[in-house]
Amino acid sequence: MNAYFNGVEKPVNEQLAAEFLDPAHTAVITIDMHDGHLSQDPDCPCPSPRGRQIIQPLNDFLAHCRALGLPVIHVRSTLRADGADERLYPSAWRMVFPITVGEIPNIAQHALEGTRWNKMSIETEPTDYRVNGKKRLSAFYATDLELLLRNLGIRRIVLTGCMTDCCVLNTAFDGANRDFRVVVPGDLTRGTEELEQPALQMISLHLGLVVDSQALLQHWESEVAHG
Amino acid sequence: MNAYFNGVEKPVNEQLAAEFLDPAHTAVITIDMHDGHLSQDPDCPCPSPRGRQIIQPLNDFLAHCRALGLPVIHVRSTLRADGADERLYPSAWRMVFPITVGEIPNIAQHALEGTRWNKMSIETEPTDYRVNGKKRLSAFYATDLELLLRNLGIRRIVLTGCMTDCCVLNTAFDGANRDFRVVVPGDLTRGTEELEQPALQMISLHLGLVVDSQALLQHWESEVAHG
Amino acid sequence: MNAYFNGVEKPVNEQLAAEFLDPAHTAVITIDMHDGHLSQDPDCPCPSPRGRQIIQPLNDFLAHCRALGLPVIHVRSTLRADGADERLYPSAWRMVFPITVGEIPNIAQHALEGTRWNKMSIETEPTDYRVNGKKRLSAFYATDLELLLRNLGIRRIVLTGCMTDCCVLNTAFDGANRDFRVVVPGDLTRGTEELEQPALQMISLHLGLVVDSQALLQHWESEVAHG
Amino acid sequence: MNAYFNGVEKPVNEQLAAEFLDPAHTAVITIDMHDGHLSQDPDCPCPSPRGRQIIQPLNDFLAHCRALGLPVIHVRSTLRADGADERLYPSAWRMVFPITVGEIPNIAQHALEGTRWNKMSIETEPTDYRVNGKKRLSAFYATDLELLLRNLGIRRIVLTGCMTDCCVLNTAFDGANRDFRVVVPGDLTRGTEELEQPALQMISLHLGLVVDSQALLQHWESEVAHG
């Protein structure tokens, strides 16, 4: 199959395919696909409207992944209801958003435990895994994601969700640093429009493979059939 | 002073200036400014030729920082000489570089302890701090950088060096996740040419402030004078 | 006030009092005071019967702490219901308990999410903080405890609960390594009977102060009154 | 072979032997066997005189381990020469030692980079691995030990050195939390005399196996011969 190397589609050689694209020991991770980013409500506390484009494609992809027996892990930001998790140190993005993307009236509600914004926007199954306590940008930082992956015997992680240029990219860095093989289907992640493509190029240059989800599924199915 | 918010120069308001630009509790960090990236020798194991543009500006900037009493910390990749640090899991960038940037004949020597490539390419002083054991892309991962910063009472980190779209960006993510205030002088970092600007935009949207080093020095000097 | 230095009661000097016993920036942490350790049900999956001795004293102590305005944090082991968190690597204690303390019929249920064993055995208040996802022995490992403490501005941690020679001791090590000042009221922790005193001696030699809870409360109240 | 279960010698069953005592994927770690603990000089900055008892036995043991092909890793505390690593937060043990073990005139020199105290007191080989930057009590905290172990494919760690009730015990906790199988030869570790045995009991109850080094070598040799 092909991948996108610094934005250029080229075939994946055998060594890379063996390392990154074997469905064995692979988990699929969704990042922050919740109503706090994806609701169309004007009160949405941290809107990521482009993320709505991937809700249905991601639902379809996950259904295939489950059928192939791959573990699915949903990582979601959740902050303590009283704001303790950012009391002394409000996140930088909260402070600059009024300048960069404009005032967000309801931003203080973002990811707060007990609000309606924590509802997942994609379909989940009871057998999926949850890492619900993401506090910062990376799915690994101050969570038990690494422990879960290692105890499931996972060596390869497929990252999806939002935002491409922020939490997905940070998780790709952290995953690669921890020696997981990182794969990002470019059609299953969205972020800041003009930074999606650069983020995918960075991933393809430094961290892992950027692919199309359909090609990935076909490759996996072929591996399973002939494996 | 001004900063670059998603690439647009605008004034920094008082709240952001107080959080990010106070010279108190600030450390200046250089990342991977060593001959393994910056030597002009054809055997250079991981060339980052654009990084040579910032050697002299960074030397000048650091001299001013030291004069202002700011701690300077040099973070440098160093891998065990026998390759143990990547024995089972060679880094993704090593595997894709033949496809993305071309074959690098001497890549196996990158950052190996005991080679001549570990020589710093910028001027250092005995009173500067060293974090010499970076093993992956982030200056924080598997190093004692966070411990050093906390014991120096540092709250703000100024990131310089290379590469903008890789180790500098990863360190900016990790610093922001750990609640350090991140400042990146765009003129003191280099990387993949077409990804430098996008990486700085990501930093300015999600992680901290992107500034010019001259404006930063003038702001600090004014703060110290009127302190 | 006095503390127990390697088991010997002696006065705390001014420097130690200022560092460890100032009620400012202090949080009180309970560790694993849940029915999975403390239920009298014969099916209790990981019985720590000596821990029942401290339920009432700890309830009383926490009430005073809340009245003094100290944050209370309850750390509790909780493992994913399907056993994923120890799938490949069952904890060593599970494997040796049949030899060391005898067979525990219901051990597989220990800390599993959704079981009745997760009920807290002590009184909690809605304003207390929870760190519910402890997976291993330390309250810090793979949790967000450090992030919470730093965002609350905490510098001193008072450790209570069970077991003295295991999770409390491990948390004392991890807290001291992270530069928190560790205080353990010896009367508010229980473990393996013959190892409680040695564990407290280790804490007092290497990690922090071992005190009586009544003396600690009186000291804090005096500090608050005269502070 | 036998192990010590809460201080009582009993045979190791097959399941435990397979998990903990297979020489495959095993590394041997020495902790802080340097002159800063072990020198007989009256200026020794942090004397651990009982540690001298194990210098020769450990030299012999390591020679056998190398002959069996097991990687040997020496972990050693080293602190920045200007004291930065404990500037704001001097370690608790420094503050209580005058009360618990008596004044140590030269304690400020402990582990400082560039002093003669960093010399290793045991025999080392160029092919041994070094983790020289331990800053706190655990060999894992703020070091690259976990990264090194994972890249060598290590699943089992044999801990030796000093002190039993402090750095060895803390490293055993941290190793077990990270799902490494922990083995401690009780005859190759020393600490506070009356706390050595309790520390070994804690390890055997909660963290791994406590064995005799001779029995371990014989078991490994038999495994290699028949393996």
PDB file of C-alpha atoms in Angstrom, chain C:
ATOM      1  CA  MET C   1       6.086  19.352  68.475  1.00  0.00           C
ATOM      2  CA  ASN C   2       7.792  15.958  68.370  1.00  0.00           C
ATOM      3  CA  ALA C   3       8.389  13.463  65.603  1.00  0.00           C
ATOM      4  CA  TYR C   4       9.719   9.898  65.498  1.00  0.00           C
ATOM      5  CA  PHE C   5      13.268   9.824  64.166  1.00  0.00           C
ATOM      6  CA  ASN C   6      14.148   6.235  63.317  1.00  0.00           C
ATOM      7  CA  GLY C   7      11.596   5.256  65.936  1.00  0.00           C
ATOM      8  CA  VAL C   8      12.767   7.612  68.687  1.00  0.00           C
ATOM      9  CA  GLU C   9      10.555  10.526  69.694  1.00  0.00           C
ATOM     10  CA  LYS C  10      12.441  13.826  69.612  1.00  0.00           C
ATOM     11  CA  PRO C  11      11.536  17.482  69.139  1.00  0.00           C
ATOM     12  CA  VAL C  12      11.304  18.825  65.599  1.00  0.00           C
ATOM     13  CA  ASN C  13      13.710  21.721  65.135  1.00  0.00           C
ATOM     14  CA  GLU C  14      12.656  25.014  63.581  1.00  0.00           C
ATOM     15  CA  GLN C  15      14.100  24.351  60.153  1.00  0.00           C
ATOM     16  CA  LEU C  16      12.283  21.019  59.822  1.00  0.00           C
ATOM     17  CA  ALA C  17       9.066  22.500  61.206  1.00  0.00           C
ATOM     18  CA  ALA C  18       9.176  25.308  58.660  1.00  0.00           C
ATOM     19  CA  GLU C  19       9.795  22.911  55.797  1.00  0.00           C
ATOM     20  CA  PHE C  20       7.431  20.071  56.711  1.00  0.00           C
ATOM     21  CA  LEU C  21       4.824  21.223  59.205  1.00  0.00           C
ATOM     22  CA  ASP C  22       3.563  24.565  57.999  1.00  0.00           C
ATOM     23  CA  PRO C  23      -0.137  24.034  57.173  1.00  0.00           C
ATOM     24  CA  ALA C  24       0.180  26.353  54.186  1.00  0.00           C
ATOM     25  CA  HIS C  25       0.515  24.547  50.851  1.00  0.00           C
ATOM     26  CA  THR C  26      -0.283  21.231  52.549  1.00  0.00           C
ATOM     27  CA  ALA C  27      -2.618  18.502  51.261  1.00  0.00           C
ATOM     28  CA  VAL C  28      -3.806  15.414  53.097  1.00  0.00           C
ATOM     29  CA  ILE C  29      -3.886  12.216  51.055  1.00  0.00           C
ATOM     30  CA  THR C  30      -5.660   8.982  51.881  1.00  0.00           C
ATOM     31  CA  ILE C  31      -4.516   5.855  50.082  1.00  0.00           C
ATOM     32  CA  ASP C  32      -6.735   2.882  49.282  1.00  0.00           C
ATOM     33  CA  MET C  33      -9.214   3.202  52.147  1.00  0.00           C
ATOM     34  CA  HIS C  34     -11.814   1.192  50.235  1.00  0.00           C
ATOM     35  CA  ASP C  35     -13.859  -1.941  50.824  1.00  0.00           C
ATOM     36  CA  GLY C  36     -11.553  -4.030  48.635  1.00  0.00           C
ATOM     37  CA  HIS C  37      -9.055  -3.843  51.503  1.00  0.00           C
ATOM     38  CA  LEU C  38     -11.283  -3.054  54.462  1.00  0.00           C
ATOM     39  CA  SER C  39     -14.570  -4.924  54.107  1.00  0.00           C
ATOM     40  CA  GLN C  40     -15.218  -7.611  56.713  1.00  0.00           C
ATOM     41  CA  ASP C  41     -16.950  -9.702  54.066  1.00  0.00           C
ATOM     42  CA  PRO C  42     -15.151 -13.071  53.669  1.00  0.00           C
ATOM     43  CA  ASP C  43     -15.100 -12.371  49.916  1.00  0.00           C
ATOM     44  CA  CYS C  44     -13.000  -9.245  50.435  1.00  0.00           C
ATOM     45  CA  PRO C  45     -10.528  -9.510  47.524  1.00  0.00           C
ATOM     46  CA  CYS C  46      -7.398  -8.083  49.174  1.00  0.00           C
ATOM     47  CA  PRO C  47      -8.005  -7.914  52.929  1.00  0.00           C
ATOM     48  CA  SER C  48      -5.962  -5.506  55.010  1.00  0.00           C
ATOM     49  CA  PRO C  49      -7.737  -6.093  58.319  1.00  0.00           C
ATOM     50  CA  ARG C  50      -5.466  -3.860  60.377  1.00  0.00           C
ATOM     51  CA  GLY C  51      -6.610  -0.971  58.231  1.00  0.00           C
ATOM     52  CA  ARG C  52     -10.015  -1.043  59.918  1.00  0.00           C
ATOM     53  CA  GLN C  53      -8.339   0.287  63.067  1.00  0.00           C
ATOM     54  CA  ILE C  54      -7.803   3.651  61.402  1.00  0.00           C
ATOM     55  CA  ILE C  55     -11.198   4.227  59.771  1.00  0.00           C
ATOM     56  CA  GLN C  56     -12.641   6.217  62.648  1.00  0.00           C
ATOM     57  CA  PRO C  57      -9.417   8.045  63.582  1.00  0.00           C
ATOM     58  CA  LEU C  58      -8.952   8.999  59.936  1.00  0.00           C
ATOM     59  CA  ASN C  59     -12.550  10.238  59.674  1.00  0.00           C
ATOM     60  CA  ASP C  60     -11.944  12.461  62.689  1.00  0.00           C
ATOM     61  CA  PHE C  61      -8.593  13.695  61.396  1.00  0.00           C
ATOM     62  CA  LEU C  62      -9.986  14.552  57.957  1.00  0.00           C
ATOM     63  CA  ALA C  63     -12.848  16.511  59.533  1.00  0.00           C
ATOM     64  CA  HIS C  64     -10.301  18.670  61.352  1.00  0.00           C
ATOM     65  CA  CYS C  65      -8.208  19.051  58.207  1.00  0.00           C
ATOM     66  CA  ARG C  66     -11.214  20.248  56.221  1.00  0.00           C
ATOM     67  CA  ALA C  67     -12.049  22.714  59.002  1.00  0.00           C
ATOM     68  CA  LEU C  68      -8.500  24.049  58.705  1.00  0.00           C
ATOM     69  CA  GLY C  69      -9.003  24.470  54.983  1.00  0.00           C
ATOM     70  CA  LEU C  70      -6.558  21.785  53.897  1.00  0.00           C
ATOM     71  CA  PRO C  71      -7.396  19.981  50.663  1.00  0.00           C
ATOM     72  CA  VAL C  72      -8.149  16.278  51.117  1.00  0.00           C
ATOM     73  CA  ILE C  73      -7.329  13.893  48.259  1.00  0.00           C
ATOM     74  CA  HIS C  74      -8.514  10.288  48.154  1.00  0.00           C
ATOM     75  CA  VAL C  75      -6.384   8.025  45.988  1.00  0.00           C
ATOM     76  CA  ARG C  76      -7.970   4.695  45.163  1.00  0.00           C
ATOM     77  CA  SER C  77      -6.897   1.752  43.051  1.00  0.00           C
ATOM     78  CA  THR C  78      -9.294   1.076  40.216  1.00  0.00           C
ATOM     79  CA  LEU C  79      -8.539  -1.431  37.468  1.00  0.00           C
ATOM     80  CA  ARG C  80     -10.367  -1.838  34.172  1.00  0.00           C
ATOM     81  CA  ALA C  81     -13.143  -4.395  34.551  1.00  0.00           C
ATOM     82  CA  ASP C  82     -11.792  -6.841  31.965  1.00  0.00           C
ATOM     83  CA  GLY C  83      -8.390  -7.111  33.607  1.00  0.00           C
ATOM     84  CA  ALA C  84      -6.550  -5.314  30.814  1.00  0.00           C
ATOM     85  CA  ASP C  85      -4.374  -3.340  33.234  1.00  0.00           C
ATOM     86  CA  GLU C  86      -2.528  -6.473  34.321  1.00  0.00           C
ATOM     87  CA  ARG C  87      -3.167  -8.722  31.340  1.00  0.00           C
ATOM     88  CA  LEU C  88       0.411  -9.393  30.276  1.00  0.00           C
ATOM     89  CA  TYR C  89       2.034  -8.614  33.608  1.00  0.00           C
ATOM     90  CA  PRO C  90       0.069  -9.710  36.678  1.00  0.00           C
ATOM     91  CA  SER C  91       1.406  -7.901  39.733  1.00  0.00           C
ATOM     92  CA  ALA C  92       4.074  -9.724  41.701  1.00  0.00           C
ATOM     93  CA  TRP C  93       2.002  -9.605  44.891  1.00  0.00           C
ATOM     94  CA  ARG C  94      -0.764 -11.583  43.190  1.00  0.00           C
ATOM     95  CA  MET C  95       1.702 -14.320  42.337  1.00  0.00           C
ATOM     96  CA  VAL C  96       3.406 -14.625  45.720  1.00  0.00           C
ATOM     97  CA  PHE C  97       0.439 -14.123  48.064  1.00  0.00           C
ATOM     98  CA  PRO C  98      -0.519 -17.838  47.958  1.00  0.00           C
ATOM     99  CA  ILE C  99       2.935 -18.528  49.396  1.00  0.00           C
ATOM    100  CA  THR C 100       3.353 -15.536  51.703  1.00  0.00           C
ATOM    101  CA  VAL C 101      -0.080 -14.790  53.138  1.00  0.00           C
ATOM    102  CA  GLY C 102      -2.168 -17.697  51.875  1.00  0.00           C
ATOM    103  CA  GLU C 103      -4.675 -18.173  49.078  1.00  0.00           C
ATOM    104  CA  ILE C 104      -7.206 -15.356  48.680  1.00  0.00           C
ATOM    105  CA  PRO C 105     -10.218 -16.838  46.878  1.00  0.00           C
ATOM    106  CA  ASN C 106     -11.550 -13.616  45.427  1.00  0.00           C
ATOM    107  CA  ILE C 107      -8.242 -11.910  44.629  1.00  0.00           C
ATOM    108  CA  ALA C 108      -9.086 -11.573  40.933  1.00  0.00           C
ATOM    109  CA  GLN C 109     -11.809  -9.064  41.836  1.00  0.00           C
ATOM    110  CA  HIS C 110      -9.354  -6.682  43.498  1.00  0.00           C
ATOM    111  CA  ALA C 111     -10.022  -3.057  42.527  1.00  0.00           C
ATOM    112  CA  LEU C 112     -11.992  -4.007  39.418  1.00  0.00           C
ATOM    113  CA  GLU C 113     -14.135  -1.175  38.107  1.00  0.00           C
ATOM    114  CA  GLY C 114     -17.826  -1.707  38.680  1.00  0.00           C
ATOM    115  CA  THR C 115     -17.529  -4.043  41.646  1.00  0.00           C
ATOM    116  CA  ARG C 116     -18.834  -3.247  45.107  1.00  0.00           C
ATOM    117  CA  TRP C 117     -15.269  -3.339  46.457  1.00  0.00           C
ATOM    118  CA  ASN C 118     -14.539   0.142  45.171  1.00  0.00           C
ATOM    119  CA  LYS C 119     -16.791   1.733  47.764  1.00  0.00           C
ATOM    120  CA  MET C 120     -14.826   4.033  50.054  1.00  0.00           C
ATOM    121  CA  SER C 121     -14.694   2.797  53.653  1.00  0.00           C
ATOM    122  CA  ILE C 122     -14.093   6.251  55.098  1.00  0.00           C
ATOM    123  CA  GLU C 123     -16.307   9.313  55.000  1.00  0.00           C
ATOM    124  CA  THR C 124     -15.715  11.582  52.059  1.00  0.00           C
ATOM    125  CA  GLU C 125     -17.050  15.004  51.167  1.00  0.00           C
ATOM    126  CA  PRO C 126     -18.025  16.291  47.725  1.00  0.00           C
ATOM    127  CA  THR C 127     -15.331  18.951  48.004  1.00  0.00           C
ATOM    128  CA  ASP C 128     -12.610  16.368  48.542  1.00  0.00           C
ATOM    129  CA  TYR C 129     -10.520  15.528  45.494  1.00  0.00           C
ATOM    130  CA  ARG C 130     -10.379  12.060  43.970  1.00  0.00           C
ATOM    131  CA  VAL C 131      -7.608  10.278  42.124  1.00  0.00           C
ATOM    132  CA  ASN C 132      -9.466   7.118  41.309  1.00  0.00           C
ATOM    133  CA  GLY C 133      -7.275   5.427  38.759  1.00  0.00           C
ATOM    134  CA  LYS C 134      -4.291   4.149  40.729  1.00  0.00           C
ATOM    135  CA  LYS C 135      -3.115   1.029  38.846  1.00  0.00           C
ATOM    136  CA  ARG C 136       0.021   0.038  40.698  1.00  0.00           C
ATOM    137  CA  LEU C 137       1.420   0.592  44.200  1.00  0.00           C
ATOM    138  CA  SER C 138       2.367   4.254  44.095  1.00  0.00           C
ATOM    139  CA  ALA C 139      -0.265   6.982  44.155  1.00  0.00           C
ATOM    140  CA  PHE C 140       1.920   8.887  41.674  1.00  0.00           C
ATOM    141  CA  TYR C 141       2.601   6.244  39.037  1.00  0.00           C
ATOM    142  CA  ALA C 142       0.408   6.586  35.918  1.00  0.00           C
ATOM    143  CA  THR C 143      -1.980   8.972  37.681  1.00  0.00           C
ATOM    144  CA  ASP C 144      -2.554  12.727  37.618  1.00  0.00           C
ATOM    145  CA  LEU C 145      -1.727  13.197  41.316  1.00  0.00           C
ATOM    146  CA  GLU C 146       1.420  15.247  40.698  1.00  0.00           C
ATOM    147  CA  LEU C 147      -0.392  17.517  38.234  1.00  0.00           C
ATOM    148  CA  LEU C 148      -3.197  18.050  40.737  1.00  0.00           C
ATOM    149  CA  LEU C 149      -0.810  18.827  43.584  1.00  0.00           C
ATOM    150  CA  ARG C 150       1.189  21.311  41.522  1.00  0.00           C
ATOM    151  CA  ASN C 151      -1.931  23.095  40.306  1.00  0.00           C
ATOM    152  CA  LEU C 152      -3.161  23.414  43.869  1.00  0.00           C
ATOM    153  CA  GLY C 153       0.195  24.891  44.863  1.00  0.00           C
ATOM    154  CA  ILE C 154       0.884  22.012  47.249  1.00  0.00           C
ATOM    155  CA  ARG C 155       4.409  21.587  48.629  1.00  0.00           C
ATOM    156  CA  ARG C 156       3.702  19.304  51.600  1.00  0.00           C
ATOM    157  CA  ILE C 157       1.795  16.018  51.560  1.00  0.00           C
ATOM    158  CA  VAL C 158       0.462  14.134  54.547  1.00  0.00           C
ATOM    159  CA  LEU C 159       0.097  10.441  53.721  1.00  0.00           C
ATOM    160  CA  THR C 160      -2.448   8.193  55.422  1.00  0.00           C
ATOM    161  CA  GLY C 161      -4.140   4.880  54.696  1.00  0.00           C
ATOM    162  CA  CYS C 162      -2.924   1.464  53.776  1.00  0.00           C
ATOM    163  CA  MET C 163      -0.684  -0.290  53.501  1.00  0.00           C
ATOM    164  CA  THR C 164       2.173   1.274  55.424  1.00  0.00           C
ATOM    165  CA  ASP C 165       4.830  -1.050  54.035  1.00  0.00           C
ATOM    166  CA  CYS C 166       3.549  -1.002  50.477  1.00  0.00           C
ATOM    167  CA  CYS C 167       1.461   1.753  48.839  1.00  0.00           C
ATOM    168  CA  VAL C 168       2.052   4.345  51.566  1.00  0.00           C
ATOM    169  CA  LEU C 169       5.797   3.718  51.579  1.00  0.00           C
ATOM    170  CA  ASN C 170       5.969   3.705  47.781  1.00  0.00           C
ATOM    171  CA  THR C 171       4.039   6.988  47.658  1.00  0.00           C
ATOM    172  CA  ALA C 172       6.377   8.465  50.272  1.00  0.00           C
ATOM    173  CA  PHE C 173       9.374   7.528  48.090  1.00  0.00           C
ATOM    174  CA  ASP C 174       7.756   8.979  44.970  1.00  0.00           C
ATOM    175  CA  GLY C 175       6.650  12.133  46.770  1.00  0.00           C
ATOM    176  CA  ALA C 176      10.130  12.752  48.188  1.00  0.00           C
ATOM    177  CA  ASN C 177      11.744  12.114  44.782  1.00  0.00           C
ATOM    178  CA  ARG C 178       9.432  14.784  43.320  1.00  0.00           C
ATOM    179  CA  ASP C 179      10.517  17.244  46.049  1.00  0.00           C
ATOM    180  CA  PHE C 180       7.279  17.260  48.020  1.00  0.00           C
ATOM    181  CA  ARG C 181       7.760  17.400  51.782  1.00  0.00           C
ATOM    182  CA  VAL C 182       6.351  14.131  53.136  1.00  0.00           C
ATOM    183  CA  VAL C 183       4.698  13.738  56.533  1.00  0.00           C
ATOM    184  CA  VAL C 184       3.237  10.442  57.747  1.00  0.00           C
ATOM    185  CA  PRO C 185       1.130  10.260  60.921  1.00  0.00           C
ATOM    186  CA  GLY C 186       2.057   6.793  62.136  1.00  0.00           C
ATOM    187  CA  ASP C 187      -1.307   6.346  63.848  1.00  0.00           C
ATOM    188  CA  LEU C 188      -3.173   6.843  60.574  1.00  0.00           C
ATOM    189  CA  THR C 189      -1.588   4.110  58.503  1.00  0.00           C
ATOM    190  CA  ARG C 190      -1.613   0.336  58.778  1.00  0.00           C
ATOM    191  CA  GLY C 191      -0.062  -2.545  56.901  1.00  0.00           C
ATOM    192  CA  THR C 192       1.689  -5.819  57.559  1.00  0.00           C
ATOM    193  CA  GLU C 193       1.904  -5.773  61.339  1.00  0.00           C
ATOM    194  CA  GLU C 194       5.592  -6.510  61.794  1.00  0.00           C
ATOM    195  CA  LEU C 195       6.580  -4.218  58.921  1.00  0.00           C
ATOM    196  CA  GLU C 196       4.666  -1.089  59.935  1.00  0.00           C
ATOM    197  CA  GLN C 197       7.323   0.135  62.324  1.00  0.00           C
ATOM    198  CA  PRO C 198      10.233  -0.580  59.952  1.00  0.00           C
ATOM    199  CA  ALA C 199       8.417   1.221  57.133  1.00  0.00           C
ATOM    200  CA  LEU C 200       7.926   4.264  59.350  1.00  0.00           C
ATOM    201  CA  GLN C 201      11.611   4.158  60.316  1.00  0.00           C
ATOM    202  CA  MET C 202      12.586   4.118  56.628  1.00  0.00           C
ATOM    203  CA  ILE C 203      10.336   7.110  56.001  1.00  0.00           C
ATOM    204  CA  SER C 204      11.833   8.991  58.919  1.00  0.00           C
ATOM    205  CA  LEU C 205      15.401   8.244  57.845  1.00  0.00           C
ATOM    206  CA  HIS C 206      15.125   8.947  54.128  1.00  0.00           C
ATOM    207  CA  LEU C 207      11.865  10.627  53.142  1.00  0.00           C
ATOM    208  CA  GLY C 208      10.262  12.945  55.660  1.00  0.00           C
ATOM    209  CA  LEU C 209       8.721  13.179  59.107  1.00  0.00           C
ATOM    210  CA  VAL C 210       6.763  10.554  61.045  1.00  0.00           C
ATOM    211  CA  VAL C 211       4.434  12.141  63.591  1.00  0.00           C
ATOM    212  CA  ASP C 212       1.331  11.613  65.698  1.00  0.00           C
ATOM    213  CA  SER C 213      -1.831  12.963  64.126  1.00  0.00           C
ATOM    214  CA  GLN C 214      -2.982  14.718  67.302  1.00  0.00           C
ATOM    215  CA  ALA C 215       0.291  16.558  67.686  1.00  0.00           C
ATOM    216  CA  LEU C 216       0.176  17.504  64.028  1.00  0.00           C
ATOM    217  CA  LEU C 217      -3.342  18.922  64.318  1.00  0.00           C
ATOM    218  CA  GLN C 218      -2.390  20.895  67.411  1.00  0.00           C
ATOM    219  CA  HIS C 219       0.692  22.254  65.692  1.00  0.00           C
ATOM    220  CA  TRP C 220      -1.311  23.275  62.632  1.00  0.00           C
ATOM    221  CA  GLU C 221      -4.014  24.899  64.762  1.00  0.00           C
ATOM    222  CA  SER C 222      -1.411  26.834  66.670  1.00  0.00           C
ATOM    223  CA  GLU C 223       0.221  27.933  63.406  1.00  0.00           C
ATOM    224  CA  VAL C 224      -3.103  29.068  61.994  1.00  0.00           C
ATOM    225  CA  ALA C 225      -3.973  30.925  65.206  1.00  0.00           C
ATOM    226  CA  HIS C 226      -0.624  32.723  65.396  1.00  0.00           C
ATOM    227  CA  GLY C 227       0.252  32.673  61.710  1.00  0.00           C
TER     228      GLY C 227
END
